[in-house]
């Protein structure tokens, strides 16, 4: 049998393989709610403009509500021979209300319909991701408040560089998440124009009111060019690119958690609820959730790349290639959402080993810069020379197998005779972090202040 929705000029039905490659119902059924919402708005507008009768529109709207409850109740039979969600819904509507169903598709096409549905779906997803990113920020802010003065080594090249506070480190990710939210909000703002009524590609001869449907669906305005409206997928690309950046941020934190929880570092311990054991090595506590967050960023980046490749060669307007926009986007946005939930859970529940962090911060000559700065301040040396003197002192300490503050004053004076015992006050890690009071620096007082500001900005409970 030929397709009952578009089979008018076809003598026979599609090959089984044709049906399989053509159908999208397996994945686009996910936006049934958006599809029905769009159709209801369209029917109401058609009646308002006298294009269909009020009576038919009422039947259509009631019928669509019935289809919606069937789907929500798990009582809907999704049929692959009906290709996609649009035709599945419309066909079932015809079963339920008869001939009036055939009037719903007046002055629209699946091309503007799918663009509208997908925009509505992406918009809902962006709103959800924004809430999740806020939760992630709140979890980090709470840890930053708790650990404003907890000292850990700061790294460059993953080599101990200078002591920082764990709170400061947490707030670094709060800043990244804020920019991620900004990018998602930006994508949302730009996508919020309604394609419905652009029809197949050229608009329609029916006297529709596109402003009315745009408004009913919560869009700021109708799109201005019908060709663009049905062939635009930059709203998906933009969302995926913001998602890829957010996933990359999560992946970096995941990598840090993996490193920090190895026995070699022992900075943090994940709770049992976020680790797994090994079937052969009883001592293992594997940070699987963090590893998977790190890995899932690959899916998000991959989805962005594959959709860019799908789109890059397509002439205007719609081509069926564009049906391939959905699976990768769904997969990527699901992965990001799950990663955010897992990462927020880990941040909330990990235990911080302050002793191990402090001990590591004290090793590796992490206060060498403080020493050089002191030589500049107290002895008036030019920084380059102070750097050189400090280098010589580090070499001496290294030879002795000790830290800088284990050098005696006499040993220091062999390198630079002007050094006094005041120098020891800058060699401790507490003094080092406390002195970093420049705007954006790691000093505990800065961190407390920044965490408080973030708590207020995010509407943290108890602020
Ligand atoms: N399932 C299709 C998609 O996802 C809907 C649009 C079909 N349009 C068409 N002209 N065949 O892209």
Tab-separated table of C-alpha atoms and ligand atoms in Angstrom:
chain	number	residue	atom	x	y	z
A	1	UNK	CA	0.000	0.000	0.000
A	2	UNK	CA	1.256	3.456	-0.774
A	3	UNK	CA	1.664	6.016	2.033
A	4	UNK	CA	-1.749	7.229	3.033
A	5	UNK	CA	-0.509	10.716	3.911
A	6	UNK	CA	1.353	11.572	0.700
A	7	UNK	CA	0.831	8.578	-1.567
A	8	UNK	CA	-1.602	10.218	-4.038
A	9	UNK	CA	0.602	9.847	-7.075
A	10	UNK	CA	2.346	6.649	-6.019
A	11	UNK	CA	1.307	3.296	-7.469
A	12	UNK	CA	2.999	1.072	-4.929
A	13	UNK	CA	4.406	1.252	-1.424
A	14	UNK	CA	8.063	1.722	-0.520
A	15	UNK	CA	10.623	-1.004	-0.348
A	16	UNK	CA	11.208	-2.239	3.217
A	17	UNK	CA	14.684	-0.755	3.162
A	18	UNK	CA	13.328	2.543	1.858
A	19	UNK	CA	10.912	2.614	4.764
A	20	UNK	CA	13.681	1.866	7.209
A	21	UNK	CA	16.055	4.533	5.957
A	22	UNK	CA	13.288	7.106	5.567
A	23	UNK	CA	11.524	6.788	8.899
A	24	UNK	CA	12.340	9.079	11.788
A	25	UNK	CA	9.543	8.004	14.119
A	26	UNK	CA	12.012	5.915	16.144
A	27	UNK	CA	13.559	9.122	17.437
A	28	UNK	CA	11.353	12.117	16.582
A	29	UNK	CA	8.496	10.686	18.678
A	30	UNK	CA	10.376	12.428	21.436
A	31	UNK	CA	8.853	15.740	20.481
A	32	UNK	CA	5.252	14.621	20.338
A	33	UNK	CA	4.245	17.255	22.906
A	34	UNK	CA	5.848	20.072	20.901
A	35	UNK	CA	4.275	18.763	17.681
A	36	UNK	CA	0.806	18.721	19.201
A	37	UNK	CA	1.286	22.116	20.779
A	38	UNK	CA	2.282	23.567	17.399
A	39	UNK	CA	-0.668	21.928	15.656
A	40	UNK	CA	-3.157	23.286	18.193
A	41	UNK	CA	-1.830	26.810	17.726
A	42	UNK	CA	-1.994	26.387	13.944
A	43	UNK	CA	-5.607	25.109	14.028
A	44	UNK	CA	-6.718	27.954	16.286
A	45	UNK	CA	-5.140	30.484	13.918
A	46	UNK	CA	-6.729	28.873	10.827
A	47	UNK	CA	-10.148	29.222	12.474
A	48	UNK	CA	-9.484	32.768	13.612
A	49	UNK	CA	-8.636	33.740	10.043
A	50	UNK	CA	-11.679	31.933	8.647
A	51	UNK	CA	-9.514	29.458	6.719
A	52	UNK	CA	-11.212	26.506	8.418
A	53	UNK	CA	-14.495	26.505	10.349
A	54	UNK	CA	-14.540	27.041	14.089
A	55	UNK	CA	-16.311	23.720	14.397
A	56	UNK	CA	-13.540	21.832	12.598
A	57	UNK	CA	-10.897	23.644	14.623
A	58	UNK	CA	-12.597	22.653	17.872
A	59	UNK	CA	-12.740	19.043	16.739
A	60	UNK	CA	-9.080	19.162	15.749
A	61	UNK	CA	-7.973	20.648	19.063
A	62	UNK	CA	-10.015	18.171	21.117
A	63	UNK	CA	-8.729	15.326	18.959
A	64	UNK	CA	-5.114	16.458	19.387
A	65	UNK	CA	-5.617	16.500	23.146
A	66	UNK	CA	-6.908	12.937	22.943
A	67	UNK	CA	-3.831	11.917	20.908
A	68	UNK	CA	-1.637	13.612	23.499
A	69	UNK	CA	-3.148	11.635	26.346
A	70	UNK	CA	-2.839	8.403	24.383
A	71	UNK	CA	0.860	9.050	23.873
A	72	UNK	CA	1.412	10.141	27.458
A	73	UNK	CA	-0.479	7.096	28.684
A	74	UNK	CA	1.720	4.792	26.606
A	75	UNK	CA	-1.312	3.743	24.570
A	76	UNK	CA	-0.168	5.076	21.215
A	77	UNK	CA	0.947	2.801	18.426
A	78	UNK	CA	3.848	4.544	16.676
A	79	UNK	CA	3.933	3.281	13.115
A	80	UNK	CA	7.037	3.237	11.003
A	81	UNK	CA	5.046	3.190	7.777
A	82	UNK	CA	3.812	6.646	8.799
A	83	UNK	CA	7.414	7.827	8.778
A	84	UNK	CA	7.547	10.505	11.439
A	85	UNK	CA	5.841	12.054	14.442
A	86	UNK	CA	3.964	14.597	12.313
A	87	UNK	CA	2.210	11.992	10.203
A	88	UNK	CA	1.686	9.599	13.091
A	89	UNK	CA	-0.170	12.279	15.020
A	90	UNK	CA	-2.183	13.448	12.042
A	91	UNK	CA	-3.139	9.931	11.016
A	92	UNK	CA	-4.338	9.083	14.506
A	93	UNK	CA	-6.240	12.357	14.577
A	94	UNK	CA	-8.064	11.237	11.430
A	95	UNK	CA	-8.954	7.916	13.120
A	96	UNK	CA	-10.407	9.862	16.021
A	97	UNK	CA	-12.222	12.792	14.376
A	98	UNK	CA	-12.606	11.832	10.724
A	99	UNK	CA	-12.486	14.197	7.773
A	100	UNK	CA	-11.866	17.410	9.729
A	101	UNK	CA	-8.341	16.114	10.486
A	102	UNK	CA	-7.468	16.595	6.850
A	103	UNK	CA	-7.872	20.363	7.245
A	104	UNK	CA	-5.115	20.714	9.846
A	105	UNK	CA	-2.331	20.610	7.268
A	106	UNK	CA	-3.734	23.629	5.374
A	107	UNK	CA	-1.125	26.373	4.900
A	108	UNK	CA	1.755	24.454	6.413
A	109	UNK	CA	4.198	21.707	5.485
A	110	UNK	CA	6.207	19.244	7.457
A	111	UNK	CA	9.182	21.460	6.676
A	112	UNK	CA	8.003	24.397	8.763
A	113	UNK	CA	6.363	21.992	11.190
A	114	UNK	CA	9.564	20.099	12.001
A	115	UNK	CA	11.559	23.309	12.313
A	116	UNK	CA	8.970	24.638	14.759
A	117	UNK	CA	8.817	21.416	16.772
A	118	UNK	CA	12.569	21.175	17.030
A	119	UNK	CA	12.909	24.789	18.096
A	120	UNK	CA	10.320	24.262	20.805
A	121	UNK	CA	12.129	21.115	21.927
A	122	UNK	CA	15.557	22.774	21.976
A	123	UNK	CA	14.109	25.747	23.842
A	124	UNK	CA	12.726	23.461	26.571
A	125	UNK	CA	16.055	21.659	26.736
A	126	UNK	CA	17.986	24.925	27.029
A	127	UNK	CA	15.793	25.958	29.952
A	128	UNK	CA	16.402	22.642	31.673
A	129	UNK	CA	20.160	22.804	31.108
A	130	UNK	CA	20.211	26.305	32.520
A	131	UNK	CA	18.620	25.078	35.745
A	132	UNK	CA	21.085	22.213	35.930
A	133	UNK	CA	24.032	24.548	35.416
A	134	UNK	CA	22.735	26.733	38.216
A	135	UNK	CA	22.554	23.705	40.536
A	136	UNK	CA	26.106	22.848	39.561
A	137	UNK	CA	27.201	26.394	40.398
A	138	UNK	CA	25.407	26.307	43.746
A	139	UNK	CA	27.151	23.050	44.651
A	140	UNK	CA	30.525	24.600	43.815
A	141	UNK	CA	29.769	27.818	45.691
A	142	UNK	CA	28.879	25.846	48.831
A	143	UNK	CA	32.219	24.000	48.640
A	144	UNK	CA	34.022	27.298	48.034
A	145	UNK	CA	32.464	28.816	51.148
A	146	UNK	CA	33.462	25.786	53.172
A	147	UNK	CA	36.996	25.709	51.758
A	148	UNK	CA	37.822	29.390	51.293
A	149	UNK	CA	41.030	28.898	53.285
A	150	UNK	CA	41.827	25.269	52.460
A	151	UNK	CA	45.255	25.258	50.896
A	152	UNK	CA	46.140	23.127	47.897
A	153	UNK	CA	48.859	23.284	45.301
A	154	UNK	CA	48.022	25.302	42.215
A	155	UNK	CA	49.502	23.738	39.095
A	156	UNK	CA	50.836	24.779	35.752
A	157	UNK	CA	51.904	21.950	33.452
A	158	UNK	CA	50.527	19.784	36.298
A	159	UNK	CA	53.718	20.751	38.159
A	160	UNK	CA	53.333	22.434	41.533
A	161	UNK	CA	53.321	26.164	40.827
A	162	UNK	CA	51.978	28.263	43.715
A	163	UNK	CA	49.665	27.501	46.600
A	164	UNK	CA	46.006	28.350	46.021
A	165	UNK	CA	42.842	27.644	47.964
A	166	UNK	CA	40.453	24.857	47.103
A	167	UNK	CA	37.627	27.394	47.297
A	168	UNK	CA	39.307	29.465	44.613
A	169	UNK	CA	39.614	26.393	42.438
A	170	UNK	CA	35.885	25.659	42.853
A	171	UNK	CA	34.980	29.217	41.937
A	172	UNK	CA	36.977	28.925	38.717
A	173	UNK	CA	34.358	26.409	37.543
A	174	UNK	CA	31.543	28.663	38.735
A	175	UNK	CA	32.852	31.303	36.338
A	176	UNK	CA	33.020	28.814	33.453
A	177	UNK	CA	29.485	27.630	34.159
A	178	UNK	CA	28.313	31.254	34.184
A	179	UNK	CA	29.715	31.750	30.696
A	180	UNK	CA	28.133	28.452	29.618
A	181	UNK	CA	24.788	29.729	30.840
A	182	UNK	CA	25.369	32.955	28.955
A	183	UNK	CA	26.027	31.051	25.736
A	184	UNK	CA	22.911	28.920	26.165
A	185	UNK	CA	20.830	32.014	26.931
A	186	UNK	CA	22.214	33.641	23.823
A	187	UNK	CA	21.303	30.615	21.700
A	188	UNK	CA	17.818	30.672	23.193
A	189	UNK	CA	17.351	34.331	22.382
A	190	UNK	CA	18.384	33.883	18.762
A	191	UNK	CA	16.324	30.744	18.150
A	192	UNK	CA	13.141	32.271	19.475
A	193	UNK	CA	11.528	33.124	16.129
A	194	UNK	CA	8.722	30.977	14.800
A	195	UNK	CA	9.072	29.160	11.443
A	196	UNK	CA	5.439	27.991	11.377
A	197	UNK	CA	3.593	29.247	8.300
A	198	UNK	CA	6.721	29.340	6.136
A	199	UNK	CA	5.137	26.205	4.640
A	200	UNK	CA	7.263	24.058	2.319
A	201	UNK	CA	9.685	26.864	1.443
A	202	UNK	CA	7.885	29.767	-0.216
A	203	UNK	CA	5.180	30.776	2.247
A	204	UNK	CA	1.501	30.275	1.479
A	205	UNK	CA	-1.343	31.890	-0.398
A	206	UNK	CA	-3.727	31.438	2.533
A	207	UNK	CA	-4.315	34.569	4.621
A	208	UNK	CA	-2.608	33.201	7.742
A	209	UNK	CA	-1.536	35.211	10.764
A	210	UNK	CA	1.978	34.148	11.616
A	211	UNK	CA	2.208	36.653	14.436
A	212	UNK	CA	-0.663	34.920	16.149
A	213	UNK	CA	0.922	31.443	16.059
A	214	UNK	CA	4.321	32.839	17.017
A	215	UNK	CA	2.792	34.468	20.073
A	216	UNK	CA	0.745	31.422	21.042
A	217	UNK	CA	3.909	29.295	21.028
A	218	UNK	CA	5.927	31.741	23.107
A	219	UNK	CA	8.144	32.968	20.274
A	220	UNK	CA	9.204	36.612	20.119
A	221	UNK	CA	8.203	36.954	16.453
A	222	UNK	CA	7.726	34.954	13.256
A	223	UNK	CA	10.836	34.296	11.159
A	224	UNK	CA	11.212	36.815	8.347
A	225	UNK	CA	12.242	34.640	5.399
A	226	UNK	CA	10.478	31.403	4.511
A	227	UNK	CA	13.486	29.849	2.755
A	228	UNK	CA	15.702	30.539	5.729
A	229	UNK	CA	13.069	29.383	8.200
A	230	UNK	CA	12.696	25.870	6.816
A	231	UNK	CA	16.393	25.313	6.183
A	232	UNK	CA	17.865	26.893	9.294
A	233	UNK	CA	19.504	24.506	11.692
A	234	UNK	CA	21.914	27.001	13.199
A	235	UNK	CA	19.790	26.984	16.320
A	236	UNK	CA	20.816	23.346	16.779
A	237	UNK	CA	24.423	24.036	15.836
A	238	UNK	CA	24.636	26.960	18.209
A	239	UNK	CA	23.122	24.944	21.031
A	240	UNK	CA	25.497	22.067	20.351
A	241	UNK	CA	28.482	24.354	20.236
A	242	UNK	CA	27.553	25.912	23.582
A	243	UNK	CA	26.903	22.381	24.859
A	244	UNK	CA	30.293	21.192	23.596
A	245	UNK	CA	32.044	23.976	25.479
A	246	UNK	CA	30.078	23.228	28.654
A	247	UNK	CA	30.845	19.517	28.309
A	248	UNK	CA	34.519	20.376	27.884
A	249	UNK	CA	34.460	22.285	31.160
A	250	UNK	CA	32.852	19.342	32.911
A	251	UNK	CA	35.419	17.043	31.377
A	252	UNK	CA	38.294	19.098	32.767
A	253	UNK	CA	36.844	18.972	36.269
A	254	UNK	CA	36.186	15.266	35.822
A	255	UNK	CA	39.829	14.780	34.877
A	256	UNK	CA	40.898	16.684	37.989
A	257	UNK	CA	38.695	14.531	40.178
A	258	UNK	CA	40.207	11.422	38.605
A	259	UNK	CA	43.707	12.721	39.350
A	260	UNK	CA	42.884	14.058	42.816
A	261	UNK	CA	41.341	10.783	43.924
A	262	UNK	CA	44.343	8.607	43.041
A	263	UNK	CA	46.305	7.428	46.092
A	264	UNK	CA	49.290	9.425	44.769
A	265	UNK	CA	47.371	12.667	45.280
A	266	UNK	CA	44.690	11.664	47.757
A	267	UNK	CA	43.189	15.189	47.714
A	268	UNK	CA	39.584	14.045	47.518
A	269	UNK	CA	37.622	10.924	48.218
A	270	UNK	CA	34.441	10.192	46.329
A	271	UNK	CA	31.670	8.557	48.312
A	272	UNK	CA	30.704	4.932	47.642
A	273	UNK	CA	27.677	6.257	45.791
A	274	UNK	CA	29.885	7.739	43.066
A	275	UNK	CA	32.542	5.037	42.790
A	276	UNK	CA	32.691	1.402	41.788
A	277	UNK	CA	34.857	-1.454	42.946
A	278	UNK	CA	36.981	-3.796	40.907
A	279	UNK	CA	35.959	-7.412	40.504
A	280	UNK	CA	39.542	-8.560	41.017
A	281	UNK	CA	41.340	-5.873	43.052
A	282	UNK	CA	39.490	-5.446	46.350
A	283	UNK	CA	41.275	-2.212	47.275
A	284	UNK	CA	40.064	-0.277	44.215
A	285	UNK	CA	37.668	2.674	44.326
A	286	UNK	CA	37.246	3.669	40.740
A	287	UNK	CA	35.932	7.136	39.850
A	288	UNK	CA	33.784	5.757	37.006
A	289	UNK	CA	31.263	8.592	37.060
A	290	UNK	CA	34.016	11.167	36.608
A	291	UNK	CA	35.617	9.100	33.861
A	292	UNK	CA	32.290	8.846	32.047
A	293	UNK	CA	31.680	12.583	32.310
A	294	UNK	CA	35.112	13.019	30.745
A	295	UNK	CA	34.233	10.566	27.977
A	296	UNK	CA	30.743	11.854	27.276
A	297	UNK	CA	32.140	15.207	26.231
A	298	UNK	CA	33.254	13.287	23.140
A	299	UNK	CA	29.653	12.611	22.180
A	300	UNK	CA	28.746	16.259	22.456
A	301	UNK	CA	31.711	17.443	20.436
A	302	UNK	CA	31.026	14.657	17.930
A	303	UNK	CA	27.389	15.688	17.519
A	304	UNK	CA	28.407	19.250	16.755
A	305	UNK	CA	30.912	18.044	14.181
A	306	UNK	CA	28.506	15.649	12.509
A	307	UNK	CA	25.727	18.203	12.169
A	308	UNK	CA	28.137	20.784	10.768
A	309	UNK	CA	29.119	18.198	8.161
A	310	UNK	CA	25.488	17.325	7.387
A	311	UNK	CA	24.637	20.972	6.808
A	312	UNK	CA	27.649	22.308	5.003
A	313	UNK	CA	26.776	21.097	1.506
A	314	UNK	CA	23.024	21.581	1.484
A	315	UNK	CA	21.515	23.962	-1.045
A	316	UNK	CA	18.426	25.861	0.132
A	317	UNK	CA	15.878	24.954	1.207
A	318	UNK	CA	14.923	21.645	2.898
A	319	UNK	CA	16.662	18.368	2.098
A	320	UNK	CA	16.018	15.098	3.848
A	321	UNK	CA	19.601	15.169	5.110
A	322	UNK	CA	18.239	17.539	7.729
A	323	UNK	CA	16.302	14.736	9.357
A	324	UNK	CA	19.725	13.598	10.588
A	325	UNK	CA	19.864	16.642	12.866
A	326	UNK	CA	17.903	14.946	15.608
A	327	UNK	CA	19.535	11.768	16.864
A	328	UNK	CA	22.944	13.281	17.412
A	329	UNK	CA	21.448	16.363	19.083
A	330	UNK	CA	19.243	14.297	21.388
A	331	UNK	CA	22.160	12.073	22.302
A	332	UNK	CA	24.478	15.004	22.958
A	333	UNK	CA	22.008	17.016	25.021
A	334	UNK	CA	21.050	13.938	27.050
A	335	UNK	CA	24.729	13.260	27.671
A	336	UNK	CA	25.324	16.817	28.838
A	337	UNK	CA	22.321	16.723	31.136
A	338	UNK	CA	23.404	13.440	32.699
A	339	UNK	CA	26.980	14.677	33.026
A	340	UNK	CA	25.792	17.800	34.820
A	341	UNK	CA	23.715	15.771	37.237
A	342	UNK	CA	26.621	13.418	37.957
A	343	UNK	CA	29.131	16.220	38.351
A	344	UNK	CA	26.868	18.184	40.671
A	345	UNK	CA	26.419	15.052	42.772
A	346	UNK	CA	30.175	14.476	42.955
A	347	UNK	CA	30.934	18.077	43.875
A	348	UNK	CA	28.346	17.944	46.659
A	349	UNK	CA	29.528	14.668	48.145
A	350	UNK	CA	33.280	14.421	47.714
A	351	UNK	CA	35.354	14.584	50.880
A	352	UNK	CA	38.269	16.995	50.872
A	353	UNK	CA	41.509	15.780	52.436
A	354	UNK	CA	42.816	19.090	53.743
A	355	UNK	CA	45.929	17.518	55.258
A	356	UNK	CA	47.027	15.927	51.993
A	357	UNK	CA	46.312	19.088	50.025
A	358	UNK	CA	48.290	21.235	52.438
A	359	UNK	CA	51.222	18.816	52.526
A	360	UNK	CA	51.354	18.746	48.719
A	361	UNK	CA	51.137	22.540	48.573
A	362	UNK	CA	54.131	22.812	50.874
A	363	UNK	CA	56.245	20.507	48.729
A	364	UNK	CA	57.754	21.392	45.393
A	365	UNK	CA	59.029	24.875	46.299
A	366	UNK	CA	55.584	26.341	45.772
A	367	UNK	CA	56.526	29.546	47.587
A	368	UNK	CA	59.563	30.281	45.425
A	369	UNK	CA	57.689	33.159	43.771
A	370	UNK	CA	56.913	34.599	47.208
A	371	UNK	CA	60.616	34.458	48.003
A	372	UNK	CA	61.501	36.242	44.766
A	373	UNK	CA	58.825	38.878	45.434
A	374	UNK	CA	60.233	39.357	48.956
A	375	UNK	CA	63.735	39.927	47.535
A	376	UNK	CA	62.258	42.647	45.333
A	377	UNK	CA	60.285	44.247	48.158
A	378	UNK	CA	62.734	43.949	51.051
A	379	UNK	CA	66.104	44.169	49.304
A	380	UNK	CA	65.129	46.223	46.271
A	381	UNK	CA	66.486	43.652	43.771
A	382	UNK	CA	65.206	43.857	40.208
A	383	UNK	CA	62.746	40.964	39.658
A	384	UNK	CA	64.955	39.217	37.102
A	385	UNK	CA	67.839	39.116	39.588
A	386	UNK	CA	65.515	38.061	42.408
A	387	UNK	CA	64.335	35.204	40.159
A	388	UNK	CA	67.947	34.164	39.645
A	389	UNK	CA	68.790	34.274	43.378
A	390	UNK	CA	65.661	32.276	44.189
A	391	UNK	CA	66.639	29.718	41.560
A	392	UNK	CA	69.989	29.269	43.277
A	393	UNK	CA	68.254	28.846	46.659
A	394	UNK	CA	65.865	26.248	45.192
A	395	UNK	CA	68.834	24.332	43.785
A	396	UNK	CA	70.504	24.393	47.200
A	397	UNK	CA	67.366	23.139	48.932
A	398	UNK	CA	66.864	20.467	46.300
A	399	UNK	CA	70.435	19.237	46.842
A	400	UNK	CA	69.709	19.033	50.543
A	401	UNK	CA	66.466	17.191	49.831
A	402	UNK	CA	64.518	19.780	51.789
A	403	UNK	CA	62.064	22.590	51.280
A	404	UNK	CA	63.007	26.247	51.071
A	405	UNK	CA	62.125	27.015	54.687
A	406	UNK	CA	64.491	24.250	55.828
A	407	UNK	CA	67.508	26.246	54.622
A	408	UNK	CA	69.274	28.018	57.466
A	409	UNK	CA	69.767	31.767	57.335
A	410	UNK	CA	73.491	31.198	56.900
A	411	UNK	CA	72.874	28.924	53.903
A	412	UNK	CA	70.633	31.564	52.364
A	413	UNK	CA	73.153	34.306	52.965
A	414	UNK	CA	75.787	32.310	51.087
A	415	UNK	CA	73.635	32.963	48.016
A	416	UNK	CA	72.454	36.489	48.855
A	417	UNK	CA	74.109	38.198	51.826
A	418	UNK	CA	71.299	40.751	52.228
A	419	UNK	CA	68.701	38.121	53.273
A	420	UNK	CA	67.411	38.484	56.862
A	421	UNK	CA	65.297	36.087	58.925
A	422	UNK	CA	62.220	38.087	57.964
A	423	UNK	CA	62.311	35.925	54.819
A	424	UNK	CA	60.831	32.945	56.694
A	425	UNK	CA	57.538	34.772	57.044
A	426	UNK	CA	56.883	34.527	53.290
A	427	UNK	CA	57.949	30.902	52.903
A	428	UNK	CA	54.864	29.422	54.532
A	429	UNK	CA	51.897	28.493	52.325
A	430	UNK	CA	49.409	30.348	54.534
A	431	UNK	CA	51.292	33.591	54.142
A	432	UNK	CA	51.609	32.944	50.456
A	433	UNK	CA	47.871	32.579	49.796
A	434	UNK	CA	46.930	35.317	52.269
A	435	UNK	CA	49.133	37.738	50.332
A	436	UNK	CA	47.343	37.099	46.995
A	437	UNK	CA	44.785	39.832	47.551
A	438	UNK	CA	44.864	41.322	44.053
A	439	UNK	CA	41.422	41.404	42.413
A	440	UNK	CA	40.597	37.840	41.358
A	441	UNK	CA	43.468	36.433	43.445
A	442	UNK	CA	43.323	33.365	45.673
A	443	UNK	CA	43.514	34.973	49.171
A	444	UNK	CA	40.906	33.439	51.508
A	445	UNK	CA	39.320	36.840	52.110
A	446	UNK	CA	38.846	37.270	48.349
A	447	UNK	CA	37.401	33.772	48.041
A	448	UNK	CA	34.959	34.361	50.899
A	449	UNK	CA	33.824	37.583	49.296
A	450	UNK	CA	33.516	36.070	45.793
A	451	UNK	CA	31.628	33.029	47.099
A	452	UNK	CA	29.246	35.291	48.967
A	453	UNK	CA	28.604	37.356	45.852
A	454	UNK	CA	27.957	34.222	43.786
A	455	UNK	CA	25.647	32.842	46.457
A	456	UNK	CA	23.617	36.034	46.321
A	457	UNK	CA	23.609	36.197	42.543
A	458	UNK	CA	22.417	32.592	42.321
A	459	UNK	CA	19.760	33.047	44.987
A	460	UNK	CA	21.429	30.556	47.323
A	461	UNK	CA	19.119	29.495	50.147
A	462	UNK	CA	20.009	31.148	53.453
A	463	UNK	CA	21.646	34.179	51.893
B	1	LIG	N1	10.789	13.776	9.359
B	1	LIG	C1	11.192	14.913	8.614
B	1	LIG	C2	12.439	15.526	9.254
B	1	LIG	O1	12.713	15.209	10.336
B	1	LIG	C3	10.112	15.935	8.578
B	1	LIG	C4	10.158	16.833	7.388
B	1	LIG	C5	9.885	16.064	6.152
B	1	LIG	N2	9.800	16.923	5.015
B	1	LIG	C6	9.849	16.461	3.778
B	1	LIG	N3	9.805	17.330	2.858
B	1	LIG	N4	10.027	15.196	3.520
B	1	LIG	O2	13.131	16.308	8.659
